[in-house]
């Protein structure tokens, strides 16, 4: 269901994010360039382009056909696959770096856990990843109304303890909370910014 709803959102240019997240820019700038980079849930490819600019061979995966078709036109050297974050179509240890920005909270808690274990599997030892997921302080915890972009999608939200537990297999884990408000501070967008090294 989520992939089909995302197909619809991706066809609407209003939802198309063109510029990379500043957090991802900073994360990649701190790494030694070179090797394979993966964008899990690559959407319209803004971080695929950034991975390439930063000197990585960019690979993308997304559940949405629209996203995959759009990103294939960007022709990242590593290619783009239609697949789920819960079953990544890559061998263990292929990637030096991975990004999953605004993706792992779609679906059930189990999907999120599975996505983290797939991330761990496809990273090489010493490889790093940046993940942005919604915290349980986010306004959407109370439900997304009809007419809002994520209405009808299954979402789950993470507490601080959930983050610690989910990433426990990584050698190093750092995370921060990023919050912004909208609608005259009536709504708080709240994200965990998680940086891990295997
Ligand atoms: C909020 S968009 C973020 C896109 C991109 N990461 C970015 O930062 O621009 C979420 C993306 O996750 C994808 N997605 C949702 N569930 C997924 C899943 N189970 N496996 C892979 N991709 C998924 C959607 O199709 C959509 O492209």
CSV table of C-alpha atoms and ligand atoms in Angstrom, one decimal:
chain,number,residue,atom,x,y,z
A,1,UNK,CA,0.0,0.0,0.0
A,2,UNK,CA,2.7,2.4,1.0
A,3,UNK,CA,4.6,1.9,-2.4
A,4,UNK,CA,1.4,2.7,-4.4
A,5,UNK,CA,0.6,5.8,-2.3
A,6,UNK,CA,4.2,6.9,-2.8
A,7,UNK,CA,3.8,6.3,-6.6
A,8,UNK,CA,1.0,9.0,-6.4
A,9,UNK,CA,3.1,11.4,-4.3
A,10,UNK,CA,6.1,11.0,-6.6
A,11,UNK,CA,4.0,12.0,-9.6
A,12,UNK,CA,3.1,15.2,-7.9
A,13,UNK,CA,6.0,17.7,-8.4
A,14,UNK,CA,5.0,19.6,-5.3
A,15,UNK,CA,6.3,16.7,-3.2
A,16,UNK,CA,9.6,16.4,-5.1
A,17,UNK,CA,12.6,17.2,-3.0
A,18,UNK,CA,15.3,18.6,-5.2
A,19,UNK,CA,18.0,19.6,-2.8
A,20,UNK,CA,19.8,17.2,-0.4
A,21,UNK,CA,19.3,17.3,3.3
A,22,UNK,CA,21.9,19.4,5.0
A,23,UNK,CA,22.4,16.5,7.5
A,24,UNK,CA,23.3,14.1,4.7
A,25,UNK,CA,25.6,16.7,3.1
A,26,UNK,CA,27.5,17.0,6.4
A,27,UNK,CA,27.5,13.2,7.0
A,28,UNK,CA,29.0,12.5,3.6
A,29,UNK,CA,31.5,15.4,3.7
A,30,UNK,CA,33.0,13.8,6.8
A,31,UNK,CA,33.8,10.5,5.0
A,32,UNK,CA,36.7,9.4,2.8
A,33,UNK,CA,35.3,9.4,-0.7
A,34,UNK,CA,35.4,6.3,-2.9
A,35,UNK,CA,33.7,2.9,-2.9
A,36,UNK,CA,30.0,1.9,-3.1
A,37,UNK,CA,27.2,4.1,-1.7
A,38,UNK,CA,23.6,3.0,-1.2
A,39,UNK,CA,20.5,5.2,-0.9
A,40,UNK,CA,17.7,3.1,0.6
A,41,UNK,CA,14.3,4.6,-0.3
A,42,UNK,CA,16.0,6.9,-2.8
A,43,UNK,CA,12.7,8.7,-3.8
A,44,UNK,CA,13.4,11.2,-6.5
A,45,UNK,CA,17.2,10.7,-6.2
A,46,UNK,CA,18.4,13.8,-4.5
A,47,UNK,CA,20.9,11.8,-2.3
A,48,UNK,CA,21.9,9.6,-5.2
A,49,UNK,CA,23.2,12.7,-7.0
A,50,UNK,CA,24.9,13.8,-3.8
A,51,UNK,CA,26.6,10.4,-3.3
A,52,UNK,CA,28.0,10.6,-6.8
A,53,UNK,CA,29.2,14.2,-6.3
A,54,UNK,CA,30.9,13.1,-3.2
A,55,UNK,CA,32.9,10.4,-5.1
A,56,UNK,CA,30.9,7.3,-4.4
A,57,UNK,CA,29.5,4.8,-6.9
A,58,UNK,CA,25.8,5.4,-6.2
A,59,UNK,CA,23.2,2.6,-6.0
A,60,UNK,CA,19.6,3.2,-5.3
A,61,UNK,CA,16.7,1.1,-4.1
A,62,UNK,CA,13.0,2.1,-3.6
A,63,UNK,CA,9.7,0.3,-3.3
A,64,UNK,CA,7.9,2.8,-5.6
A,65,UNK,CA,7.9,2.2,-9.4
A,66,UNK,CA,7.7,5.9,-10.0
A,67,UNK,CA,10.7,6.6,-7.9
A,68,UNK,CA,12.7,3.8,-9.6
A,69,UNK,CA,11.8,5.0,-13.1
A,70,UNK,CA,12.7,8.6,-12.2
A,71,UNK,CA,16.0,7.6,-10.6
A,72,UNK,CA,17.0,5.3,-13.5
A,73,UNK,CA,16.9,8.4,-15.7
A,74,UNK,CA,19.5,10.0,-13.5
A,75,UNK,CA,21.7,6.9,-14.4
A,76,UNK,CA,23.7,6.4,-11.3
A,77,UNK,CA,26.6,4.2,-12.0
A,78,UNK,CA,25.6,1.5,-9.5
A,79,UNK,CA,22.0,1.3,-10.9
A,80,UNK,CA,18.6,1.5,-9.3
A,81,UNK,CA,16.5,-1.5,-8.1
A,82,UNK,CA,12.9,-1.8,-7.1
A,83,UNK,CA,12.9,-3.6,-3.8
A,84,UNK,CA,12.0,-3.2,-0.2
A,85,UNK,CA,14.2,-2.0,2.5
A,86,UNK,CA,13.3,-5.3,4.3
A,87,UNK,CA,15.0,-7.4,1.6
A,88,UNK,CA,17.8,-5.5,0.0
A,89,UNK,CA,19.0,-7.2,-3.3
A,90,UNK,CA,22.7,-6.9,-2.6
A,91,UNK,CA,25.4,-9.2,-1.2
A,92,UNK,CA,26.6,-8.8,2.4
A,93,UNK,CA,29.3,-6.2,2.8
A,94,UNK,CA,29.0,-4.5,-0.6
A,95,UNK,CA,28.7,-0.9,0.7
A,96,UNK,CA,31.1,1.5,2.2
A,97,UNK,CA,28.4,4.0,3.0
A,98,UNK,CA,24.6,4.1,3.1
A,99,UNK,CA,21.9,6.6,3.6
A,100,UNK,CA,18.2,6.0,4.5
A,101,UNK,CA,16.6,9.4,4.9
A,102,UNK,CA,12.9,9.4,5.9
A,103,UNK,CA,12.3,5.8,5.0
A,104,UNK,CA,12.6,3.2,7.8
A,105,UNK,CA,9.4,4.4,9.6
A,106,UNK,CA,7.1,3.3,6.8
A,107,UNK,CA,5.3,0.0,7.6
A,108,UNK,CA,5.3,-1.8,10.9
A,109,UNK,CA,7.9,-1.8,13.7
A,110,UNK,CA,8.9,-5.2,12.4
A,111,UNK,CA,9.6,-3.7,8.9
A,112,UNK,CA,11.8,-1.0,10.6
A,113,UNK,CA,13.8,-3.6,12.5
A,114,UNK,CA,14.2,-5.8,9.4
A,115,UNK,CA,15.4,-2.7,7.5
A,116,UNK,CA,18.1,-2.0,10.1
A,117,UNK,CA,19.3,-5.6,10.0
A,118,UNK,CA,19.4,-5.4,6.2
A,119,UNK,CA,21.4,-2.2,6.5
A,120,UNK,CA,23.9,-3.9,8.8
A,121,UNK,CA,24.2,-6.9,6.4
A,122,UNK,CA,25.0,-4.9,3.3
A,123,UNK,CA,27.5,-2.5,4.9
A,124,UNK,CA,31.1,-3.7,5.0
A,125,UNK,CA,32.8,-3.8,8.4
A,126,UNK,CA,33.9,-0.2,9.1
A,127,UNK,CA,31.2,1.1,6.7
A,128,UNK,CA,29.0,4.0,7.9
A,129,UNK,CA,25.4,4.9,7.5
A,130,UNK,CA,23.1,7.9,8.1
A,131,UNK,CA,19.5,7.2,9.0
A,132,UNK,CA,16.7,9.7,9.6
A,133,UNK,CA,13.6,8.3,11.3
A,134,UNK,CA,10.6,9.9,13.1
A,135,UNK,CA,10.6,10.2,16.8
A,136,UNK,CA,7.6,9.6,19.0
A,137,UNK,CA,7.4,13.4,19.6
A,138,UNK,CA,6.4,14.0,15.9
A,139,UNK,CA,2.9,15.4,15.4
A,140,UNK,CA,1.9,12.5,13.1
A,141,UNK,CA,1.9,10.2,16.2
A,142,UNK,CA,-1.7,11.4,16.6
A,143,UNK,CA,-2.7,10.3,13.1
A,144,UNK,CA,-2.5,11.9,9.6
A,145,UNK,CA,-5.8,13.4,8.4
A,146,UNK,CA,-7.3,12.8,5.0
A,147,UNK,CA,-5.8,15.2,2.5
A,148,UNK,CA,-2.4,15.1,4.2
A,149,UNK,CA,0.5,13.5,2.2
A,150,UNK,CA,0.9,10.4,4.4
A,151,UNK,CA,-2.7,9.7,5.0
A,152,UNK,CA,-3.4,6.0,4.7
A,153,UNK,CA,0.2,4.9,5.1
A,154,UNK,CA,1.3,2.7,8.0
A,155,UNK,CA,3.9,4.6,10.0
A,156,UNK,CA,5.7,3.9,13.2
A,157,UNK,CA,7.6,6.2,15.6
A,158,UNK,CA,10.6,5.6,17.8
A,159,UNK,CA,11.5,6.5,21.3
A,160,UNK,CA,15.1,7.1,22.4
A,161,UNK,CA,15.1,3.5,23.8
A,162,UNK,CA,13.8,2.1,20.5
A,163,UNK,CA,16.7,3.7,18.7
A,164,UNK,CA,19.3,2.3,21.1
A,165,UNK,CA,17.8,-1.2,20.8
A,166,UNK,CA,17.4,-1.1,17.0
A,167,UNK,CA,21.0,-0.2,16.3
A,168,UNK,CA,22.6,-2.3,19.0
A,169,UNK,CA,24.6,-4.5,16.6
A,170,UNK,CA,26.6,-1.6,15.2
A,171,UNK,CA,30.1,-0.9,16.5
A,172,UNK,CA,29.3,2.8,17.0
A,173,UNK,CA,26.0,4.6,17.2
A,174,UNK,CA,25.4,8.4,17.6
A,175,UNK,CA,22.1,10.0,17.4
A,176,UNK,CA,20.6,13.5,17.8
A,177,UNK,CA,17.0,14.8,17.7
A,178,UNK,CA,16.1,17.4,15.0
A,179,UNK,CA,12.9,19.3,15.5
A,180,UNK,CA,11.2,22.1,13.5
A,181,UNK,CA,7.7,23.5,13.9
A,182,UNK,CA,5.1,24.5,11.4
A,183,UNK,CA,1.6,26.1,11.4
A,184,UNK,CA,2.6,28.7,14.0
A,185,UNK,CA,4.2,26.0,16.2
A,186,UNK,CA,1.1,23.9,16.3
A,187,UNK,CA,3.0,21.0,14.7
A,188,UNK,CA,6.4,19.6,15.6
A,189,UNK,CA,8.3,17.6,13.1
A,190,UNK,CA,10.6,15.4,15.1
A,191,UNK,CA,13.4,13.2,13.7
A,192,UNK,CA,16.1,11.0,15.0
A,193,UNK,CA,19.4,11.6,13.1
A,194,UNK,CA,21.3,8.3,13.5
A,195,UNK,CA,24.9,7.9,12.4
A,196,UNK,CA,26.3,4.4,12.7
A,197,UNK,CA,29.4,2.5,11.8
A,198,UNK,CA,29.5,-1.3,11.5
B,1,LIG,C1,9.9,10.6,2.4
B,1,LIG,S1,10.4,9.7,0.9
B,1,LIG,C2,12.2,10.0,1.1
B,1,LIG,C3,12.9,9.9,-0.2
B,1,LIG,C4,14.4,10.1,-0.2
B,1,LIG,N1,15.1,9.3,0.8
B,1,LIG,C5,14.7,11.6,0.1
B,1,LIG,O1,15.2,11.9,1.2
B,1,LIG,O2,14.4,12.4,-0.7
B,1,LIG,C6,10.2,8.0,1.3
B,1,LIG,C7,10.6,7.0,0.3
B,1,LIG,O3,10.7,5.7,0.9
B,1,LIG,C8,10.1,4.8,-0.1
B,1,LIG,N2,9.7,3.6,0.7
B,1,LIG,C9,8.6,3.5,1.5
B,1,LIG,N3,8.6,2.2,2.0
B,1,LIG,C10,9.6,1.6,1.5
B,1,LIG,C11,10.1,0.2,1.6
B,1,LIG,N4,9.5,-0.7,2.4
B,1,LIG,N5,11.2,-0.1,0.9
B,1,LIG,C12,11.8,0.8,0.1
B,1,LIG,N6,11.4,2.0,0.0
B,1,LIG,C13,10.3,2.4,0.6
B,1,LIG,C14,9.0,5.5,-0.7
B,1,LIG,O4,8.6,4.9,-2.0
B,1,LIG,C15,9.6,6.9,-0.9
B,1,LIG,O5,10.3,7.0,-2.1
